[in-house]
Amino acid sequence: MANKDKIKVGSLYKMKDMFIIVAECSRCGEPFLSDEVLTVCTKCGGALLFRYDLAAVAEKVSKSALEKREDTFWKFVELLPLSSSESIVSLGEPYTPVLRFSGTALKNVYVKDDGRLPTGTFKARGVAVAVSKLRELGVKRVAVPSAGNAAAALAAYGAKAGMEVYAFMPKDVPESNLKECVYLGAKVYLVDGLINHAAEIVRRLRGKFGWFDFSTNKQPYRFEGYKAMAFEIAEQFSWDLPDYIFFPTGGGEGVIGLWKGFKELIELGWTRKLPRLIVVQSSGCAPLVKAYKKGASEVKETWKDAETIAPGLRVPHPYASYLILRAIKETKGMAVAVDDEEIVSSMKTFFKSGLYACPEAASTLAALNKLEKKDEGLFDPDEKILLYLTGDAMKYLYVMMIERNKISVLRKDAISLS
Ligand SMILES: Cc1ncc(COP(=O)(O)O)c(C=O)c1O
Ligand SMILES: [Zn+2]
């Protein structure tokens, strides 16, 4: 990037047409140049977060001007780390619908369904923005440790961007994710272990193979894509935000992105409150719930024998757990664990409403039901509750098998249903 395109801010530079001031370590505050290829803080390993000149953004765009733009998650482009909208790598990312949900006793419950995004999960959000920015920075080869859905999204966006994608997933990754990654052209490796083992392999080999380490929370780009959830929610709720948002959480980048997005909206003066973020985990792998209950500021021990039917929640030791716990604390949220049986039962409840929610997504309803049962009246009937549906059940054929031989096969000329 030519020097004339840079503007000096203090001892640092920012790109002329971007509103980012700096990338900052969320742990020790160390600043980093925002337009270099960034991973984690070189001093303490903390996660980096971009800081924007929000006063300048508010001067350039207004809420009403934004509302007139097309409903895609690139709408708030001033709040993304891209130098220009030409950097966007898109597979078509519409606003995802917010629907009222009547499957609980509470009257003000809504769902937002990200199962409609490319590759069927919310992971498309973080990946689309990160791939766009990395391509702009000249990165050509990326490696990702993943429970499945992030790798699938990266395979798709990487293919569109012309990047080489290396995907490292647990060897029991759902068949659908494996197929997506292979067919979309990623080089796939299965690991005899969990996502943390896959992450270790990427860390060990990234220098040797020249990969950008695309791991969750080990780069500032993915969070920026998840912020769009906050922006969409704000607009879809006419800028009067829900009181609670239930979010299925493994590595935690979704929750961190939501929290960052909501804080930026408040600083812009466009909204007033921070929704309470309810982090939902599976009781088979709940390191964040354990740390939250102890009042700890980070996850210290790796969760042993992690097992759940929701692979996206099987993250035994999330990187930058301190940020997720900070988001819970700052928003006066909480962390809740639910059993696999409760998840399956909630999937069935969603199905009855025509919502084809995956296990991770269904955990949100299980958590709401659990909290309501434990403490009836915890939620004021007038409070708005949003359950975030992070993915479609289409990829999770193993959760609810159908016995084909129990389904009638009719002759072509059938005149009755015998
Ligand atoms: C469908 C789905 N929901 C939720 C999650 C958890 O996301 P996060 O990494 O933000 O904790 C994942 C992670 O893979 C996922 O695939
Ligand atoms: Zn640091």
XYZ file of C-alpha atoms and ligand atoms in Angstrom, residues 25 27-30 41 43-46, ligand 2:
11
model
C -4.614 -6.080 22.199
C -5.512 -7.996 27.117
C -2.546 -5.620 27.442
C -3.619 -2.733 25.213
C -0.609 -2.919 22.868
C -0.647 -9.738 20.293
C 3.610 -9.294 23.539
C 1.063 -11.363 25.450
C -0.845 -13.537 22.946
C -4.106 -11.654 23.592
Zn -1.106 -8.031 24.527
